[in-house]
mmCIF file of C-alpha atoms in Angstrom:
data_model
loop_
_atom_site.group_PDB
_atom_site.id
_atom_site.type_symbol
_atom_site.label_atom_id
_atom_site.label_comp_id
_atom_site.label_asym_id
_atom_site.label_seq_id
_atom_site.Cartn_x
_atom_site.Cartn_y
_atom_site.Cartn_z
ATOM 1 C CA MET A 1 -78.391 -74.594 -100.694
ATOM 2 C CA PRO A 2 -80.850 -74.396 -97.564
ATOM 3 C CA ILE A 3 -81.014 -77.341 -95.201
ATOM 4 C CA GLY A 4 -83.985 -79.700 -96.435
ATOM 5 C CA ASN A 5 -86.940 -80.380 -94.296
ATOM 6 C CA LEU A 6 -86.999 -84.178 -94.100
ATOM 7 C CA MET A 7 -84.811 -86.239 -91.856
ATOM 8 C CA LEU A 8 -84.394 -90.062 -92.557
ATOM 9 C CA ASP A 9 -82.688 -92.993 -90.952
ATOM 10 C CA LEU A 10 -80.037 -95.459 -92.149
ATOM 11 C CA THR A 11 -80.410 -99.127 -92.440
ATOM 12 C CA SER A 12 -77.139 -100.303 -91.090
ATOM 13 C CA THR A 13 -73.480 -99.494 -90.242
ATOM 14 C CA THR A 14 -72.596 -98.461 -93.828
ATOM 15 C CA LEU A 15 -74.391 -96.597 -96.383
ATOM 16 C CA THR A 16 -76.256 -98.530 -99.179
ATOM 17 C CA ALA A 17 -76.278 -97.341 -102.795
ATOM 18 C CA GLU A 18 -80.022 -96.242 -102.274
ATOM 19 C CA GLU A 19 -79.118 -94.246 -99.171
ATOM 20 C CA VAL A 20 -76.271 -92.443 -101.169
ATOM 21 C CA ASP A 21 -78.903 -91.472 -103.723
ATOM 22 C CA LEU A 22 -81.311 -90.479 -101.242
ATOM 23 C CA LEU A 23 -78.761 -88.144 -99.292
ATOM 24 C CA ALA A 24 -78.155 -86.281 -102.614
ATOM 25 C CA HIS A 25 -81.749 -85.220 -102.801
ATOM 26 C CA PRO A 26 -82.076 -81.539 -101.830
ATOM 27 C CA ALA A 27 -85.136 -82.348 -99.687
ATOM 28 C CA ILE A 28 -83.388 -84.336 -97.200
ATOM 29 C CA GLY A 29 -81.936 -82.082 -94.460
ATOM 30 C CA GLY A 30 -80.984 -84.724 -91.892
ATOM 31 C CA VAL A 31 -80.181 -88.138 -90.709
ATOM 32 C CA ILE A 32 -80.852 -89.610 -87.253
ATOM 33 C CA PHE A 33 -78.768 -92.535 -86.079
ATOM 34 C CA PHE A 34 -79.970 -95.655 -84.218
ATOM 35 C CA THR A 35 -78.249 -98.464 -82.301
ATOM 36 C CA ARG A 36 -78.100 -100.476 -85.501
ATOM 37 C CA ASN A 37 -75.886 -97.786 -86.978
ATOM 38 C CA TYR A 38 -73.203 -98.124 -84.407
ATOM 39 C CA GLU A 39 -70.337 -100.819 -84.112
ATOM 40 C CA SER A 40 -67.358 -98.571 -82.830
ATOM 41 C CA ILE A 41 -66.054 -95.050 -82.623
ATOM 42 C CA GLN A 42 -63.984 -95.714 -85.793
ATOM 43 C CA GLN A 43 -66.905 -97.152 -87.746
ATOM 44 C CA LEU A 44 -69.332 -94.330 -86.769
ATOM 45 C CA THR A 45 -66.721 -91.513 -87.642
ATOM 46 C CA ALA A 46 -66.363 -92.993 -90.835
ATOM 47 C CA LEU A 47 -69.999 -93.336 -91.518
ATOM 48 C CA VAL A 48 -70.487 -89.678 -90.448
ATOM 49 C CA LYS A 49 -67.939 -88.610 -92.899
ATOM 50 C CA ARG A 50 -69.410 -90.680 -95.680
ATOM 51 C CA VAL A 51 -72.936 -89.339 -94.843
ATOM 52 C CA ARG A 52 -71.654 -85.714 -95.197
ATOM 53 C CA MET A 53 -69.807 -86.583 -98.427
ATOM 54 C CA ALA A 54 -72.812 -88.136 -100.052
ATOM 55 C CA ALA A 55 -75.077 -84.961 -99.332
ATOM 56 C CA GLN A 56 -72.385 -82.353 -100.393
ATOM 57 C CA ARG A 57 -74.364 -79.696 -98.378
ATOM 58 C CA PRO A 58 -75.066 -78.995 -94.608
ATOM 59 C CA LEU A 59 -76.935 -81.809 -92.999
ATOM 60 C CA LEU A 60 -78.306 -82.079 -89.448
ATOM 61 C CA LEU A 61 -76.880 -85.287 -87.893
ATOM 62 C CA ALA A 62 -79.000 -86.349 -84.897
ATOM 63 C CA VAL A 63 -79.429 -89.154 -82.314
ATOM 64 C CA ASP A 64 -81.612 -89.839 -79.358
ATOM 65 C CA HIS A 65 -78.858 -90.021 -76.536
ATOM 66 C CA GLU A 66 -80.466 -89.020 -73.414
ATOM 67 C CA GLY A 67 -79.207 -91.629 -71.068
ATOM 68 C CA GLY A 68 -80.755 -94.369 -69.354
ATOM 69 C CA ARG A 69 -83.086 -96.438 -71.603
ATOM 70 C CA VAL A 70 -82.563 -94.068 -74.400
ATOM 71 C CA GLN A 71 -78.963 -94.027 -75.354
ATOM 72 C CA ARG A 72 -78.248 -95.402 -78.865
ATOM 73 C CA PHE A 73 -74.340 -95.596 -78.696
ATOM 74 C CA ARG A 74 -72.801 -97.330 -75.592
ATOM 75 C CA GLN A 75 -69.651 -99.165 -76.158
ATOM 76 C CA SER A 76 -66.805 -96.526 -75.910
ATOM 77 C CA PHE A 77 -69.277 -93.879 -74.837
ATOM 78 C CA THR A 78 -69.987 -92.938 -71.203
ATOM 79 C CA VAL A 79 -72.846 -94.834 -69.932
ATOM 80 C CA LEU A 80 -75.349 -91.930 -68.985
ATOM 81 C CA PRO A 81 -77.979 -92.125 -66.124
ATOM 82 C CA ALA A 82 -81.592 -91.521 -66.786
ATOM 83 C CA LEU A 83 -82.690 -87.876 -66.090
ATOM 84 C CA ALA A 84 -84.717 -89.127 -63.004
ATOM 85 C CA ARG A 85 -81.519 -89.727 -61.155
ATOM 86 C CA LEU A 86 -80.834 -85.998 -61.230
ATOM 87 C CA GLY A 87 -84.313 -85.458 -59.704
ATOM 88 C CA GLU A 88 -83.593 -87.833 -57.107
ATOM 89 C CA HIS A 89 -80.318 -86.104 -56.197
ATOM 90 C CA TYR A 90 -82.162 -82.725 -56.270
ATOM 91 C CA ALA A 91 -84.388 -83.984 -53.086
ATOM 92 C CA THR A 92 -81.082 -83.999 -50.967
ATOM 93 C CA ASP A 93 -78.827 -81.446 -52.437
ATOM 94 C CA PRO A 94 -80.458 -79.000 -55.133
ATOM 95 C CA LEU A 95 -77.024 -77.380 -55.799
ATOM 96 C CA ALA A 96 -75.150 -80.521 -56.470
ATOM 97 C CA ALA A 97 -77.979 -81.655 -58.563
ATOM 98 C CA ARG A 98 -77.903 -78.653 -60.891
ATOM 99 C CA GLN A 99 -74.166 -78.937 -61.132
ATOM 100 C CA ALA A 100 -74.535 -82.558 -62.139
ATOM 101 C CA ALA A 101 -77.257 -81.602 -64.701
ATOM 102 C CA TYR A 102 -74.750 -79.239 -66.256
ATOM 103 C CA ARG A 103 -71.948 -81.598 -66.441
ATOM 104 C CA LEU A 104 -74.333 -84.315 -67.784
ATOM 105 C CA GLY A 105 -75.511 -82.031 -70.592
ATOM 106 C CA TRP A 106 -71.923 -81.285 -71.410
ATOM 107 C CA LEU A 107 -70.888 -84.826 -71.272
ATOM 108 C CA MET A 108 -73.473 -86.172 -73.490
ATOM 109 C CA ALA A 109 -73.042 -83.307 -75.993
ATOM 110 C CA ALA A 110 -69.209 -83.150 -75.999
ATOM 111 C CA GLU A 111 -68.853 -87.044 -76.826
ATOM 112 C CA LEU A 112 -71.420 -86.637 -79.617
ATOM 113 C CA ARG A 113 -69.732 -83.406 -81.083
ATOM 114 C CA ALA A 114 -66.349 -85.251 -80.835
ATOM 115 C CA VAL A 115 -67.643 -87.519 -83.709
ATOM 116 C CA ASP A 116 -69.529 -84.829 -85.582
ATOM 117 C CA ILE A 117 -72.967 -85.433 -84.334
ATOM 118 C CA ASP A 118 -74.802 -82.112 -84.301
ATOM 119 C CA ILE A 119 -77.757 -82.820 -81.940
ATOM 120 C CA SER A 120 -79.071 -85.209 -79.528
ATOM 121 C CA PHE A 121 -82.837 -84.680 -79.310
ATOM 122 C CA ALA A 122 -82.595 -83.757 -75.542
ATOM 123 C CA PRO A 123 -83.724 -82.865 -73.012
ATOM 124 C CA VAL A 124 -87.018 -84.611 -72.094
ATOM 125 C CA LEU A 125 -89.187 -81.824 -70.484
ATOM 126 C CA ASP A 126 -92.234 -83.825 -69.719
ATOM 127 C CA LEU A 127 -93.344 -84.263 -66.190
ATOM 128 C CA ASN A 128 -93.364 -87.798 -64.552
ATOM 129 C CA TYR A 129 -96.863 -88.235 -63.296
ATOM 130 C CA GLY A 130 -96.281 -91.916 -62.844
ATOM 131 C CA PRO A 131 -98.557 -93.722 -65.250
ATOM 132 C CA SER A 132 -96.638 -93.132 -68.273
ATOM 133 C CA GLN A 133 -94.133 -95.906 -69.057
ATOM 134 C CA VAL A 134 -92.772 -94.478 -72.313
ATOM 135 C CA ILE A 135 -91.785 -91.341 -70.316
ATOM 136 C CA GLY A 136 -91.214 -92.496 -66.613
ATOM 137 C CA ASP A 137 -87.484 -92.006 -65.715
ATOM 138 C CA ARG A 138 -86.610 -90.143 -68.847
ATOM 139 C CA SER A 139 -88.286 -87.050 -67.016
ATOM 140 C CA PHE A 140 -86.329 -85.073 -64.566
ATOM 141 C CA HIS A 141 -89.209 -84.930 -62.123
ATOM 142 C CA ARG A 142 -92.887 -84.509 -61.463
ATOM 143 C CA GLU A 143 -92.680 -80.772 -60.449
ATOM 144 C CA PRO A 144 -92.395 -78.244 -63.384
ATOM 145 C CA GLU A 145 -90.222 -75.832 -61.349
ATOM 146 C CA ILE A 146 -87.574 -78.612 -60.759
ATOM 147 C CA VAL A 147 -87.711 -79.778 -64.309
ATOM 148 C CA SER A 148 -87.090 -76.232 -65.318
ATOM 149 C CA GLU A 149 -84.301 -75.674 -62.942
ATOM 150 C CA LEU A 150 -82.457 -78.973 -63.937
ATOM 151 C CA ALA A 151 -83.152 -78.713 -67.644
ATOM 152 C CA GLY A 152 -81.825 -75.281 -67.675
ATOM 153 C CA ALA A 153 -78.433 -76.500 -66.223
ATOM 154 C CA TYR A 154 -78.373 -79.400 -68.538
ATOM 155 C CA ILE A 155 -78.979 -77.094 -71.531
ATOM 156 C CA GLY A 156 -76.260 -74.848 -70.477
ATOM 157 C CA GLY A 157 -74.008 -77.941 -70.565
ATOM 158 C CA MET A 158 -74.991 -78.798 -74.036
ATOM 159 C CA HIS A 159 -74.457 -75.318 -75.283
ATOM 160 C CA ALA A 160 -70.938 -75.291 -73.747
ATOM 161 C CA ALA A 161 -70.190 -78.315 -75.728
ATOM 162 C CA GLY A 162 -71.392 -76.766 -78.936
ATOM 163 C CA MET A 163 -74.719 -78.417 -79.174
ATOM 164 C CA ALA A 164 -78.246 -76.932 -79.536
ATOM 165 C CA ALA A 165 -80.914 -78.253 -77.466
ATOM 166 C CA THR A 166 -84.338 -79.797 -78.178
ATOM 167 C CA GLY A 167 -87.123 -79.888 -75.593
ATOM 168 C CA LYS A 168 -89.660 -82.603 -75.994
ATOM 169 C CA HIS A 169 -92.474 -83.564 -75.967
ATOM 170 C CA PHE A 170 -94.508 -80.289 -76.195
ATOM 171 C CA PRO A 171 -96.745 -79.602 -74.689
ATOM 172 C CA GLY A 172 -96.207 -82.706 -72.344
ATOM 173 C CA HIS A 173 -96.517 -86.447 -72.822
ATOM 174 C CA GLY A 174 -96.170 -87.415 -69.280
ATOM 175 C CA PHE A 175 -99.832 -87.438 -68.161
ATOM 176 C CA VAL A 176 -101.163 -89.940 -70.500
ATOM 177 C CA GLU A 177 -100.569 -93.891 -70.044
ATOM 178 C CA ALA A 178 -100.664 -94.981 -73.625
ATOM 179 C CA ASP A 179 -97.357 -94.988 -75.668
ATOM 180 C CA SER A 180 -97.578 -93.030 -78.701
ATOM 181 C CA HIS A 181 -95.238 -95.216 -80.566
ATOM 182 C CA LEU A 182 -97.852 -97.969 -80.283
ATOM 183 C CA ALA A 183 -101.228 -96.224 -79.693
ATOM 184 C CA ILE A 184 -102.977 -92.923 -80.057
ATOM 185 C CA PRO A 185 -102.871 -91.364 -76.511
ATOM 186 C CA VAL A 186 -105.675 -88.790 -75.710
ATOM 187 C CA ASP A 187 -105.181 -86.322 -72.926
ATOM 188 C CA LEU A 188 -108.498 -85.099 -71.497
ATOM 189 C CA ARG A 189 -107.318 -82.222 -69.394
ATOM 190 C CA THR A 190 -108.282 -78.645 -70.044
ATOM 191 C CA GLN A 191 -105.895 -76.280 -71.742
ATOM 192 C CA GLU A 192 -105.564 -74.335 -68.403
ATOM 193 C CA GLN A 193 -104.383 -77.284 -66.583
ATOM 194 C CA ILE A 194 -101.727 -78.224 -69.222
ATOM 195 C CA MET A 195 -100.579 -74.672 -69.414
ATOM 196 C CA GLN A 196 -100.130 -74.334 -65.738
ATOM 197 C CA ALA A 197 -98.064 -77.446 -65.238
ATOM 198 C CA ASP A 198 -96.578 -79.332 -68.316
ATOM 199 C CA VAL A 199 -96.048 -76.274 -70.302
ATOM 200 C CA LEU A 200 -94.197 -74.439 -67.831
ATOM 201 C CA PRO A 201 -90.731 -75.810 -68.468
ATOM 202 C CA PHE A 202 -91.075 -74.830 -72.144
ATOM 203 C CA ALA A 203 -92.209 -71.361 -71.326
ATOM 204 C CA ARG A 204 -89.358 -70.826 -68.739
ATOM 205 C CA LEU A 205 -86.589 -72.294 -70.945
ATOM 206 C CA ILE A 206 -87.512 -70.642 -74.366
ATOM 207 C CA PRO A 207 -86.209 -67.113 -72.941
ATOM 208 C CA GLN A 208 -83.091 -69.109 -71.750
ATOM 209 C CA GLY A 209 -82.197 -70.233 -75.149
ATOM 210 C CA LEU A 210 -84.076 -73.447 -75.940
ATOM 211 C CA ASN A 211 -83.191 -73.965 -79.543
ATOM 212 C CA ALA A 212 -85.782 -76.353 -80.668
ATOM 213 C CA VAL A 213 -88.945 -78.099 -79.501
ATOM 214 C CA MET A 214 -90.430 -81.518 -80.552
ATOM 215 C CA PRO A 215 -94.242 -81.837 -80.101
ATOM 216 C CA ALA A 216 -95.972 -85.030 -78.858
ATOM 217 C CA HIS A 217 -97.944 -87.318 -80.822
ATOM 218 C CA VAL A 218 -100.900 -86.791 -78.259
ATOM 219 C CA ILE A 219 -104.488 -85.522 -78.873
ATOM 220 C CA TYR A 220 -105.388 -82.872 -76.199
ATOM 221 C CA GLU A 221 -108.921 -83.234 -76.943
ATOM 222 C CA GLN A 222 -110.140 -80.073 -75.250
ATOM 223 C CA VAL A 223 -107.740 -78.104 -77.332
ATOM 224 C CA ASP A 224 -107.634 -79.633 -80.626
ATOM 225 C CA SER A 225 -108.914 -82.890 -82.322
ATOM 226 C CA GLN A 226 -105.336 -83.292 -83.909
ATOM 227 C CA PRO A 227 -102.244 -84.635 -82.159
ATOM 228 C CA ALA A 228 -100.138 -81.590 -81.183
ATOM 229 C CA GLY A 229 -97.435 -82.316 -83.890
ATOM 230 C CA PHE A 230 -100.166 -81.607 -86.475
ATOM 231 C CA SER A 231 -102.016 -78.910 -84.693
ATOM 232 C CA ARG A 232 -101.807 -75.224 -85.595
ATOM 233 C CA ILE A 233 -103.242 -74.374 -82.322
ATOM 234 C CA TRP A 234 -100.398 -75.866 -80.340
ATOM 235 C CA LEU A 235 -97.680 -74.995 -82.641
ATOM 236 C CA GLN A 236 -98.677 -71.664 -84.109
ATOM 237 C CA THR A 237 -101.045 -69.941 -81.633
ATOM 238 C CA ILE A 238 -99.594 -71.307 -78.527
ATOM 239 C CA LEU A 239 -95.840 -72.290 -78.803
ATOM 240 C CA ARG A 240 -95.031 -69.504 -81.503
ATOM 241 C CA GLY A 241 -97.703 -66.851 -80.477
ATOM 242 C CA GLN A 242 -98.151 -67.028 -76.845
ATOM 243 C CA LEU A 243 -94.825 -68.302 -75.669
ATOM 244 C CA GLY A 244 -92.860 -66.356 -78.377
ATOM 245 C CA PHE A 245 -90.878 -69.301 -79.613
ATOM 246 C CA ASN A 246 -88.578 -68.571 -82.623
ATOM 247 C CA GLY A 247 -86.629 -71.807 -82.771
ATOM 248 C CA VAL A 248 -86.968 -75.079 -84.723
ATOM 249 C CA ILE A 249 -90.009 -77.300 -84.517
ATOM 250 C CA PHE A 250 -89.180 -80.906 -85.205
ATOM 251 C CA SER A 251 -92.054 -83.396 -85.864
ATOM 252 C CA ASP A 252 -91.712 -86.591 -83.893
ATOM 253 C CA ASP A 253 -91.396 -89.689 -85.808
ATOM 254 C CA LEU A 254 -94.084 -89.909 -88.410
ATOM 255 C CA SER A 255 -93.760 -93.708 -88.339
ATOM 256 C CA MET A 256 -95.235 -93.812 -84.931
ATOM 257 C CA GLU A 257 -98.773 -95.319 -84.324
ATOM 258 C CA ALA A 258 -100.182 -92.062 -83.158
ATOM 259 C CA ALA A 259 -99.094 -90.246 -86.344
ATOM 260 C CA GLY A 260 -101.413 -92.504 -88.277
ATOM 261 C CA VAL A 261 -104.624 -90.698 -87.419
ATOM 262 C CA VAL A 262 -103.946 -88.129 -90.311
ATOM 263 C CA GLY A 263 -103.398 -90.716 -93.060
ATOM 264 C CA GLY A 264 -100.545 -92.306 -94.932
ATOM 265 C CA TYR A 265 -96.904 -90.848 -95.032
ATOM 266 C CA ALA A 266 -97.705 -88.097 -97.542
ATOM 267 C CA GLU A 267 -100.686 -86.804 -95.558
ATOM 268 C CA ARG A 268 -98.578 -87.064 -92.297
ATOM 269 C CA ALA A 269 -95.852 -84.995 -93.900
ATOM 270 C CA GLU A 270 -98.241 -82.225 -95.235
ATOM 271 C CA ALA A 271 -100.127 -82.120 -92.047
ATOM 272 C CA ALA A 272 -97.042 -81.565 -89.880
ATOM 273 C CA LEU A 273 -95.434 -79.073 -92.279
ATOM 274 C CA ALA A 274 -98.846 -77.009 -92.523
ATOM 275 C CA ALA A 275 -99.123 -77.116 -88.695
ATOM 276 C CA GLY A 276 -95.807 -75.538 -88.473
ATOM 277 C CA CYS A 277 -93.083 -78.049 -88.275
ATOM 278 C CA ASP A 278 -89.600 -76.852 -89.803
ATOM 279 C CA MET A 279 -88.324 -80.536 -90.188
ATOM 280 C CA ILE A 280 -90.060 -83.685 -90.431
ATOM 281 C CA LEU A 281 -88.843 -87.139 -89.321
ATOM 282 C CA ALA A 282 -89.875 -90.434 -90.913
ATOM 283 C CA CYS A 283 -87.874 -93.344 -89.279
ATOM 284 C CA ASN A 284 -87.766 -97.200 -89.706
ATOM 285 C CA GLN A 285 -90.009 -97.090 -92.832
ATOM 286 C CA ARG A 286 -88.243 -96.659 -96.035
ATOM 287 C CA ALA A 287 -91.364 -96.951 -98.101
ATOM 288 C CA GLY A 288 -92.736 -93.882 -95.985
ATOM 289 C CA ILE A 289 -89.521 -91.694 -96.978
ATOM 290 C CA LEU A 290 -90.092 -92.609 -100.539
ATOM 291 C CA GLU A 291 -93.736 -91.837 -100.493
ATOM 292 C CA ILE A 292 -93.124 -88.413 -98.898
ATOM 293 C CA LEU A 293 -90.378 -87.607 -101.434
ATOM 294 C CA ASP A 294 -92.673 -88.690 -104.305
ATOM 295 C CA GLN A 295 -95.943 -87.110 -103.335
ATOM 296 C CA VAL A 296 -95.139 -84.099 -101.195
ATOM 297 C CA LYS A 297 -93.636 -80.772 -102.337
ATOM 298 C CA LEU A 298 -91.003 -80.235 -99.979
ATOM 299 C CA GLN A 299 -89.520 -76.734 -99.797
ATOM 300 C CA THR A 300 -87.737 -75.181 -96.851
ATOM 301 C CA SER A 301 -88.950 -71.570 -96.076
ATOM 302 C CA PRO A 302 -86.409 -68.808 -95.596
ATOM 303 C CA ALA A 303 -87.477 -68.612 -92.011
ATOM 304 C CA SER A 304 -87.082 -72.491 -91.555
ATOM 305 C CA ALA A 305 -83.781 -72.499 -93.198
ATOM 306 C CA GLU A 306 -82.393 -69.975 -90.849
ATOM 307 C CA ARG A 307 -83.868 -71.685 -87.926
ATOM 308 C CA LEU A 308 -82.390 -75.053 -89.099
ATOM 309 C CA THR A 309 -78.931 -73.698 -89.816
ATOM 310 C CA ARG A 310 -78.709 -72.428 -86.146
ATOM 311 C CA MET A 311 -78.992 -76.167 -85.011
ATOM 312 C CA LEU A 312 -75.843 -77.216 -86.705
ATOM 313 C CA GLY A 313 -73.042 -78.251 -84.214
ATOM 314 C CA GLN A 314 -70.631 -75.465 -83.206
ATOM 315 C CA PRO A 315 -66.826 -76.307 -83.671
ATOM 316 C CA PHE A 316 -65.515 -78.759 -80.985
ATOM 317 C CA MET A 317 -62.463 -80.857 -80.313
ATOM 318 C CA ASN A 318 -62.029 -84.080 -81.846
ATOM 319 C CA ARG A 319 -62.333 -87.365 -79.788
ATOM 320 C CA SER A 320 -58.727 -87.774 -78.965
ATOM 321 C CA ALA A 321 -58.432 -84.182 -77.713
ATOM 322 C CA LEU A 322 -61.639 -84.754 -75.755
ATOM 323 C CA LEU A 323 -60.305 -87.804 -73.828
ATOM 324 C CA GLU A 324 -57.148 -85.820 -72.916
ATOM 325 C CA GLN A 325 -59.433 -83.102 -71.160
ATOM 326 C CA ALA A 326 -59.256 -83.063 -67.323
ATOM 327 C CA TYR A 327 -62.775 -81.747 -67.374
ATOM 328 C CA TRP A 328 -64.152 -84.829 -69.432
ATOM 329 C CA GLN A 329 -62.604 -87.275 -66.745
ATOM 330 C CA GLN A 330 -64.174 -85.123 -63.911
ATOM 331 C CA ALA A 331 -67.579 -85.149 -65.803
ATOM 332 C CA VAL A 332 -67.283 -89.014 -66.250
ATOM 333 C CA ASP A 333 -66.315 -89.540 -62.531
ATOM 334 C CA GLU A 334 -69.258 -87.418 -61.312
ATOM 335 C CA ILE A 335 -71.698 -88.965 -63.759
ATOM 336 C CA SER A 336 -70.636 -92.447 -62.869
ATOM 337 C CA HIS A 337 -72.024 -92.076 -59.256
ATOM 338 C CA LEU A 338 -75.501 -91.410 -60.808
ATOM 339 C CA ALA A 339 -75.671 -94.203 -63.426
#
């Protein structure tokens, strides 16, 4: 059975009866975890097993675990620095910064793979222009060349730990001030300006093995009237066509305020899938998930199914084995100086 193309969230640290039923639905292809789903390593490990048992088929288990402000699991996990710390390190020692980026990517991914989480939606490839508070220090740097260099090393570390990488937020969320969780950001720059700056990290990392992309809920008015995540121009013409990307396209959360420009949850899901998303996310709004399941014909195409299968985590050591690794301790020691 192919992986479904709808990712949902869970309400607590254990599964409810409704969630058990939802996970059995063939359209559900993934679960994204939040801080509310985590109490301890033991509890999370049990929850992951219960989720996989309820589904009885391959599921993509995901989390936003970038470091800094965005790290969902903290107790018993290494506290990860914001990616901007690597950019600051680069200013004084580029080689050491690249090495730290590799170790940080490996450490983040290794600790998640050790509890059977497939992917973290990372790294952020947005440029830090300054005004955007929602991006800010989640970005490696302002310069696309440095972002590309550090992100390339970070992704190499993720791959070494058995995790696929997701670059976000295509084609770039860093220039606009508004937070797409709360408003509808509009970027007034020309396509050429965006392509020559914000898109560069994506363009450079795609040939290096960038596995997935998450588009921004931002309207780039001079390119399309729809946010990038609902735009065939951005996802098909530019990302797949011009940049030659053949990995997974995840929608950003359809519950975000900026996604509302296309209508209700069913309309948002249909628009994202029609634009070219392989998997859509609907979080923190169970009624939205139910509306999508009730009103949208969800069917994973053979191409999407193949791409999504490639996102499943590769075999990795369990947590006990990980903590015995000298490399893990070396990575923790190095990263602690950046946090």
